[in-house]
Amino acid sequence: MLSLHTPTAARWLAQVDAGLDEILVDHAHCEKKAAGVAMNLLFSYVDHAPLARAMTEIVNEELEHFRLVLDLLERRGIPFRKLSPSSYGPRLHERIRKEEPAKAVDRLLVAGLIEARSCERFSVLADHVTDPELRDFYRSLFEAEARHHATYVRLACGFTPEPTVRERLHWLAAEEAAIIDRGDPVPRMHS
Amino acid sequence: MLSLHTPTAARWLAQVDAGLDEILVDHAHCEKKAAGVAMNLLFSYVDHAPLARAMTEIVNEELEHFRLVLDLLERRGIPFRKLSPSSYGPRLHERIRKEEPAKAVDRLLVAGLIEARSCERFSVLADHVTDPELRDFYRSLFEAEARHHATYVRLACGFTPEPTVRERLHWLAAEEAAIIDRGDPVPRMHS
């Protein structure tokens, strides 16, 4: 699904069941970080008009999701707090090449893969949780994340020809699969 | 006006008349930077709920303004490009204290003073330019910047008592006045 090489393991659902509140708090942080990633891309490549405009839209949507998760936490009386992130993001970012335009391609594809994994996990969560409000919430986020994945892959093709982008996406997706399979001991959206 | 200690000097309008296209390009960068400042504050103080929610709104509004300036540049055939910033922002940021909670107070008040100055300059520009589209555009931005100024000052009061905030705002506004009076040789929104 969405370029991903491996589905979420059942192991993760055991983490969700044991630490749903923490997953929800981490979810808010993930939406904030997704907005931050798009903002950083806007700053780095502001003179690429299609990228700059697309990033403003993604920032807005991710911050809207962030607010929605904060609302959900408030309704449930779960205190929002700082939380140590999973190692998923930093490990993926280590794969980003240092020289342009390869760096731009990798930053966009890594952002796109994180969106794809979030999308897959929302789908898994929507099928797994029994709470109707949460199920509907995860379903409502699915479409935006899938769209963001496609946007990032398309924008990467503005920096290098599409076949090269596809090849690199395939390689990065294999790395992503290895990282997500390795998991994390703490319950997180990407543990 | 809006805590400012000095009005814009006539000298600046000569820079505007000689380099309006560059002022417009810089304006786009200023909106982007204003969004970036709000995003950075969101990341630093995400567990302050009123601040976090207010920042998501300011980010969205500044990015909306950024897109509006890009549209204006496109309609006028002015190429958007990277541009060296004026020294105004960095000079103001040097005044920010290093220890919390003073750092939070100063970051918010500096952001608020930049919004106040932008607001004042939009008003000056609206009265100065003869182009009706530009005049209406500057008028349309005025209200949001004034509101953002008030929001930043109010949020600073969440970190230290209001009289202390007012005293610090007065001091920082005097610094801001000295910096803007000194100006910059290049035509910029804050030269």
Short mmCIF file of N, CA and C in Angstrom, two decimals, chain A residues 29 32-33 35-36 39 42-44 46-47 53 56 59-60 63 66-67 70-71 74 80 82, chain B residues 29 32-33 35-36 39 42-44 46-47 53 56 59-60 63 66-67 70-71 74 80 82:
data_model
loop_
_atom_site.label_atom_id
_atom_site.label_comp_id
_atom_site.label_asym_id
_atom_site.label_seq_id
_atom_site.Cartn_x
_atom_site.Cartn_y
_atom_site.Cartn_z
N HIS A 29 1.76 14.97 18.66
CA HIS A 29 3.13 15.40 18.32
C HIS A 29 3.48 15.08 16.86
N LYS A 32 2.05 17.69 14.62
CA LYS A 32 2.85 18.91 14.75
C LYS A 32 4.17 18.75 13.98
N LYS A 33 4.79 17.58 14.12
CA LYS A 33 6.07 17.35 13.41
C LYS A 33 5.88 17.32 11.90
N ALA A 35 3.71 19.03 10.28
CA ALA A 35 3.61 20.45 9.89
C ALA A 35 5.01 21.08 9.86
N GLY A 36 5.83 20.73 10.84
CA GLY A 36 7.19 21.28 10.91
C GLY A 36 8.05 20.85 9.72
N MET A 39 7.01 22.85 6.77
CA MET A 39 7.48 24.23 6.91
C MET A 39 8.98 24.30 6.58
N LEU A 42 9.40 24.20 2.92
CA LEU A 42 9.03 25.51 2.36
C LEU A 42 10.19 26.49 2.47
N PHE A 43 10.84 26.52 3.63
CA PHE A 43 11.97 27.44 3.82
C PHE A 43 13.16 27.06 2.92
N SER A 44 13.43 25.77 2.78
CA SER A 44 14.60 25.34 2.00
C SER A 44 14.42 25.57 0.50
N VAL A 46 11.93 27.55 -1.17
CA VAL A 46 10.85 28.53 -1.33
C VAL A 46 10.76 29.05 -2.77
N ASP A 47 11.87 28.98 -3.51
CA ASP A 47 11.83 29.49 -4.89
C ASP A 47 11.31 28.44 -5.89
N ARG A 53 3.85 26.36 -2.66
CA ARG A 53 2.38 26.41 -2.50
C ARG A 53 1.85 25.11 -1.87
N THR A 56 2.46 25.06 1.91
CA THR A 56 1.55 25.88 2.74
C THR A 56 0.25 25.11 3.01
N VAL A 59 1.08 22.22 5.60
CA VAL A 59 1.23 22.79 6.95
C VAL A 59 -0.16 23.04 7.56
N ASN A 60 -1.01 23.69 6.79
CA ASN A 60 -2.35 24.02 7.31
C ASN A 60 -3.13 22.77 7.69
N LEU A 63 -1.68 21.08 10.87
CA LEU A 63 -2.00 21.85 12.09
C LEU A 63 -3.48 21.71 12.45
N PHE A 66 -3.60 18.48 14.15
CA PHE A 66 -3.02 18.67 15.49
C PHE A 66 -4.09 19.20 16.45
N ARG A 67 -4.81 20.24 16.01
CA ARG A 67 -5.89 20.80 16.84
C ARG A 67 -6.96 19.75 17.13
N LEU A 70 -5.73 17.50 19.81
CA LEU A 70 -5.80 18.21 21.10
C LEU A 70 -7.24 18.23 21.64
N ASP A 71 -8.21 18.47 20.75
CA ASP A 71 -9.63 18.48 21.16
C ASP A 71 -10.02 17.11 21.72
N GLU A 74 -8.57 16.61 25.13
CA GLU A 74 -9.31 17.41 26.11
C GLU A 74 -10.62 16.73 26.50
N PHE A 80 -2.21 16.65 27.71
CA PHE A 80 -1.21 16.72 26.64
C PHE A 80 0.12 17.10 27.27
N LYS A 82 4.79 16.90 26.77
CA LYS A 82 5.94 16.55 25.93
C LYS A 82 6.18 15.05 26.08
N HIS B 29 8.63 37.00 1.68
CA HIS B 29 9.55 36.35 2.64
C HIS B 29 9.15 36.67 4.09
N LYS B 32 6.32 34.48 5.18
CA LYS B 32 6.85 33.13 5.40
C LYS B 32 7.59 33.08 6.74
N LYS B 33 8.41 34.11 7.00
CA LYS B 33 9.17 34.14 8.26
C LYS B 33 8.25 34.28 9.46
N ALA B 35 5.29 33.08 9.68
CA ALA B 35 4.74 31.74 9.89
C ALA B 35 5.79 30.85 10.59
N GLY B 36 7.04 31.00 10.18
CA GLY B 36 8.12 30.20 10.78
C GLY B 36 8.33 30.52 12.25
N MET B 39 5.57 28.91 14.16
CA MET B 39 5.79 27.45 14.22
C MET B 39 6.87 27.12 15.26
N LEU B 42 5.41 27.34 18.64
CA LEU B 42 4.56 26.15 18.86
C LEU B 42 5.42 24.96 19.31
N PHE B 43 6.55 24.77 18.63
CA PHE B 43 7.42 23.64 18.99
C PHE B 43 8.04 23.83 20.38
N SER B 44 8.44 25.07 20.71
CA SER B 44 9.11 25.31 21.99
C SER B 44 8.16 25.20 23.17
N VAL B 46 4.83 23.80 23.24
CA VAL B 46 3.66 23.04 22.79
C VAL B 46 2.76 22.63 23.95
N ASP B 47 3.33 22.52 25.16
CA ASP B 47 2.49 22.10 26.30
C ASP B 47 1.75 23.28 26.96
N ARG B 53 -2.51 26.53 20.51
CA ARG B 53 -3.66 26.74 19.63
C ARG B 53 -3.56 28.08 18.88
N THR B 56 -1.13 27.84 15.92
CA THR B 56 -1.62 27.16 14.71
C THR B 56 -2.44 28.15 13.86
N VAL B 59 0.09 30.69 12.20
CA VAL B 59 0.80 30.04 11.08
C VAL B 59 -0.12 30.01 9.85
N ASN B 60 -1.34 29.56 10.04
CA ASN B 60 -2.27 29.46 8.91
C ASN B 60 -2.50 30.82 8.24
N LEU B 63 0.66 32.04 6.34
CA LEU B 63 0.87 31.29 5.08
C LEU B 63 -0.17 31.68 4.03
N PHE B 66 1.20 34.78 2.68
CA PHE B 66 2.33 34.42 1.81
C PHE B 66 1.82 34.04 0.41
N ARG B 67 0.77 33.19 0.37
CA ARG B 67 0.20 32.79 -0.93
C ARG B 67 -0.38 34.00 -1.65
N LEU B 70 2.44 35.84 -3.23
CA LEU B 70 2.91 35.09 -4.41
C LEU B 70 1.97 35.31 -5.60
N ASP B 71 0.66 35.29 -5.34
CA ASP B 71 -0.33 35.53 -6.41
C ASP B 71 -0.13 36.92 -7.02
N GLU B 74 2.91 36.98 -9.18
CA GLU B 74 2.65 36.28 -10.44
C GLU B 74 1.86 37.16 -11.40
N PHE B 80 9.57 35.62 -8.20
CA PHE B 80 9.85 35.42 -6.78
C PHE B 80 11.21 34.76 -6.67
N LYS B 82 14.93 34.12 -3.86
CA LYS B 82 15.53 34.30 -2.54
C LYS B 82 16.10 35.72 -2.47
#
